[in-house]
Amino acid sequence: MQLVTTILIDGLIDASWIFIVAVGLTLIFGVLNILNIAHGNFYAIGAYVAANAVGMYYSGSNPPMLGLLAMTGAALAAAIVLGPLLERGLLRFFYHRDEIVLVLVTYALFLILEDATKLIWGVNPYYAYEPYGLFGNINIGRMNYVGYDLFLVGLAVVIGIVLWLGLNRTKSGKVVLAVIHDREMSSAAGVNVTKIFIVAFTIGVFLAALGGAFTAPKISVQPGLAVMVVLLSFAVVVIGGLGSIEGAAIASLIVGLARALAIHLAPWAELFIVYLVMAVMLAVRPQGIFAPTALRKI
Amino acid sequence: MRKLIWGVLAAAACLSTASFITTPVSAQGNEKVFKLGIVTFTSGPGAESFGTPGWNAANRLVQALNAGGQLPPPYDKIGFGGLKVEVSVIDESGGTTKQVQELRNAFDRDKFDAIIGYISSSNCLAAAPVAEEMKKLLILFDCGTPRIFEDRNYQYVFRNSSHATMDNVAIVRYLQKRKIKLETAAGINPDYAYGRDNWKDFIQSLQKVNPTTKTGSELWPKLGAGQYGTEISALLQTNPSIIHTSLWGGDLQAFILQAAPRGLFKGRQVAIMAGDHVLHPLGKRMPEGVIIGARGVGGPFAVKSALNDWLIANTQKNEPGVLPSQAHYRMTQSVLGLKSAVEKAMAANGNNKPTTEQIAAALRGLEWDTPSGKIKMALGNGHQAIQANAIGVTKWDGKLNRMIVTDVEVFAAECVNPPVGIKSEDWIAQGFPGAKCN
Amino acid sequence: MSSPSVISFVAALTLVMLAVLGKVLPGWCVFLLVTAFAKGLAALGLVLIIRSGLLSFGQGLFYCAGGYGAGLLMLWGGVNDAMLLVLAGGFVSLVLGAVIAPLLAGYRSIFFATLTLALSMLAHGALTKADFLGGSDGLNLRPPSFLGFQPASSAEAVYSLYLFACVLVVACALACKVHFNSVRGLLSLAVRDNEIRVEYLGSSVKRVISENFTAAAFLGGIGGALNAIAVAHIDPELAFWTTSGEFVFVAILSGYLSVSAVFAASIMLEFIRSFSSQYFPNAWQMSLGIFMLASILFLPNGIGGLLQRRKKRLEGSKIA
């Protein structure tokens, strides 16, 4: 019984982390139709700026809890600088091209940002460990957990709900949905697609940076963070259905639980469990769990 | 307009390619200069822990050697026996195909007299035959796999530091000597060849000295995973008496940061095979009472000597407060070994710059002093070094304001390395025949 | 310009020119060309798939299968002949491709790309796990022989390898050129334009895609085997997504209109990479990225498009 609870909780913690990290990728794909390989770099940049912000924040005598806001603010600042800059300054020149070309553009961006991050922050590690202790420790059964990890579960739920409500229950959200559904038609109906693209891309970057920012307290922030994150998010987004927020949530749960099951019961399989789930899912339901209906144009 | 742009671009491309192919080779045939290339990770996950420290150590050592008289004897001659050393770095990232290309470029185009390098075992394996084919001097410095000189004989390839077998054998000898509880042993090792070899060496050695030890959970996080919550739960759940890990760099730091608050380091013994390189970055967040090694008698284990004092002072001149760690020590001993060999070969060559063959002959079977003690080219027909190893337990020193090691045991090179003529794997499986421990 | 005798004449001339070039260039440069040819072969396979409107992000799977196929035949089977090894590598990938192709042929666009990616990452994981194949460290190979000739020196070894690679490249390029202009090859372009139209005309889209995929697997295998004997080392990295990413880049840079453009693009990529690691050791990835962006931006139809445009302009002026 203890083992089942542990697997469920571990899976849930892992799933919420994966969701926070991956959801930005699915949003950008949904709206802009770009499979963003540089997603991991935004994650890494978020981790770096958050580490800087946390370092500054806790060196003064500020209320500890508000450090979380400092991290959020840092991620937001990074997104506001990078999002519009990259969307207007780079990506828009490739919109009329094949979607595969756009994947390559983000691959080039991945290479560029990988070195740029190193040139800015160097190779020495940064830490943001203070927030990790904010929520103390919590016992569940005989197992001891760090409160911060459970806080991340809450954060993931909040992000998911805010995104879902924002898209489905607000006017501008519905406009975004219209763009996702049919870009040309929305444009013809008077939607400012350019604006939607800038905003959606920036939110996507913000979500990636936020993932990095809230991971920073439990890791050593240093070169090499980006690569692993891209593939994991990628798998989640494919399993869930490209462009679907609900799908990303459920896929994160599936991947998180699959990983927890593997580590507790068959640890040798951890290396490829994610790709196995992805391959099986694609074979069974190629469009993912929540596939947006595709129009077939003849 | 478009045509013009293309014309300019094409012209630029042609020009740069032409200049690239016919790069003037400054040191070619230069008898007064020794061109030394260092291959190490300057980007990616290996850069922070081993790559950049390794390159810094090599670069600073070479600058000091070129200035002359800064190191204690016998290393007080300028450069390598009077030859000025020109040193440059090549990034080890990008996979084996790229590394083989780069190594060929380095020897064939850039005319390096010798290359010291490689942290990743796959790069070591791929690079060694290339140097051998080109008849150029290659010195491996950090990679672990014993396969290189056990599977094949080399004339031009050397490793001036120990391979990975001794790292785990020493830990096991330490556990035995200090009578640490060994009922069940669990492992959390990165899932690639290095991690798998380390766990195999460890658990086999342990069950050799203590056959009643049961194998607990064997966890295999992906290299670069960064998230260890579930693994930590699994370790807490199965509650083994000893936990072995060969995680390194950012992965090891993340594991420690996530495991310490959950009490993993209390009530069970964690043994980190190569842990000294995270002591400085983690500072007080490194738990006390953890068994660590440093892949040699370096880092916090280094014994006081004129050479070691010099290394510490020279490191802190550039990075105040930083104690040199594994990569610094292994790189420094590699460069000093090469210097010794070049100088020995020069003496035999009428004080002229020696040929690659002469240097290789001088390095074969050589012994030399380093900040990490005496290094002996004992294995692989005199091409593979052995060195002593030390294991200890972490403890916070409030006065020094840093983590130190206590309860240190030093194991002689012959005690933790296999003797000549037996593969590491077989040596462990047969219960360490011929080991000389005091 | 397409009669068989003209084509074979051009091929023979190309071979002779390449052989002379290899004698003039320094050894490191020749070796760089060999690895560029190996990657070019795999990218050429990708171009075959792209012609039918699909993109595989898992071409590395076949590159890897070819490398391991050739490598294991050498280590376990004692075969040293380069030609046999490369053919074996190609064959292993061909079989693998033929098995997978029917499963994949029903998928389109991003789903096709991601499924191939997932498969190659699974192979990467499995090989990393396979301790008897050296795991992630991989295996070292012996120097190959060429039709009984065993090179004695390093320079000889590199040049024979280069000549061998040239023969492979010219042969494969020739086969692809013939294929591109054949009915089957043109049918791929029709599939790219409109699948439903092709089906109404009585051809099977699924079959065209399967065949192209299998042929691409074969080329990927040949490239992987060539790379394996050139580098003399095989490891799971060959199936990693970044390897596949490079093939995609070469294929996009070359465009799908010309065969020789594929090799031009591949050579360009290798030289830019080598160039930037020499001059910007701390920012070589960034230089590579900038080069990629610039070439995508300024060469919308790839290098092949550039060649094609010139040809059209020449023909146009002739008519006028």
Tab-separated table of N, CA and C in Angstrom, chain A residues 48-58 67 70-71 73-74:
chain	number	residue	atom	x	y	z
A	48	TYR	N	18.554	30.524	-15.187
A	48	TYR	CA	19.650	31.460	-14.894
A	48	TYR	C	19.136	32.773	-14.295
A	49	VAL	N	18.129	33.384	-14.967
A	49	VAL	CA	17.671	34.684	-14.448
A	49	VAL	C	17.044	34.510	-13.067
A	50	ALA	N	16.369	33.384	-12.844
A	50	ALA	CA	15.782	33.160	-11.528
A	50	ALA	C	16.875	33.021	-10.483
A	51	ALA	N	17.958	32.314	-10.842
A	51	ALA	CA	19.064	32.165	-9.891
A	51	ALA	C	19.655	33.530	-9.561
A	52	ASN	N	19.808	34.379	-10.590
A	52	ASN	CA	20.286	35.742	-10.334
A	52	ASN	C	19.324	36.492	-9.416
A	53	ALA	N	18.019	36.409	-9.737
A	53	ALA	CA	17.024	37.136	-8.956
A	53	ALA	C	16.991	36.646	-7.519
A	54	VAL	N	17.010	35.330	-7.341
A	54	VAL	CA	16.976	34.770	-5.985
A	54	VAL	C	18.208	35.209	-5.212
A	55	GLY	N	19.367	35.171	-5.894
A	55	GLY	CA	20.604	35.599	-5.251
A	55	GLY	C	20.491	37.015	-4.736
A	56	MET	N	19.961	37.912	-5.567
A	56	MET	CA	19.825	39.309	-5.157
A	56	MET	C	18.781	39.460	-4.062
A	57	TYR	N	17.648	38.769	-4.260
A	57	TYR	CA	16.519	38.947	-3.346
A	57	TYR	C	16.890	38.524	-1.928
A	58	TYR	N	17.523	37.367	-1.789
A	58	TYR	CA	17.784	36.848	-0.450
A	58	TYR	C	19.041	37.434	0.176
A	67	GLY	N	10.086	35.658	-2.335
A	67	GLY	CA	11.138	35.231	-3.258
A	67	GLY	C	10.545	34.528	-4.467
A	70	ALA	N	9.795	37.001	-6.957
A	70	ALA	CA	11.012	37.460	-7.620
A	70	ALA	C	11.354	36.512	-8.773
A	71	MET	N	11.186	35.184	-8.524
A	71	MET	CA	11.471	34.199	-9.573
A	71	MET	C	10.514	34.372	-10.741
A	73	GLY	N	8.879	37.037	-11.535
A	73	GLY	CA	9.190	38.295	-12.201
A	73	GLY	C	10.375	38.145	-13.137
A	74	ALA	N	11.393	37.409	-12.691
A	74	ALA	CA	12.579	37.220	-13.521
A	74	ALA	C	12.216	36.482	-14.814
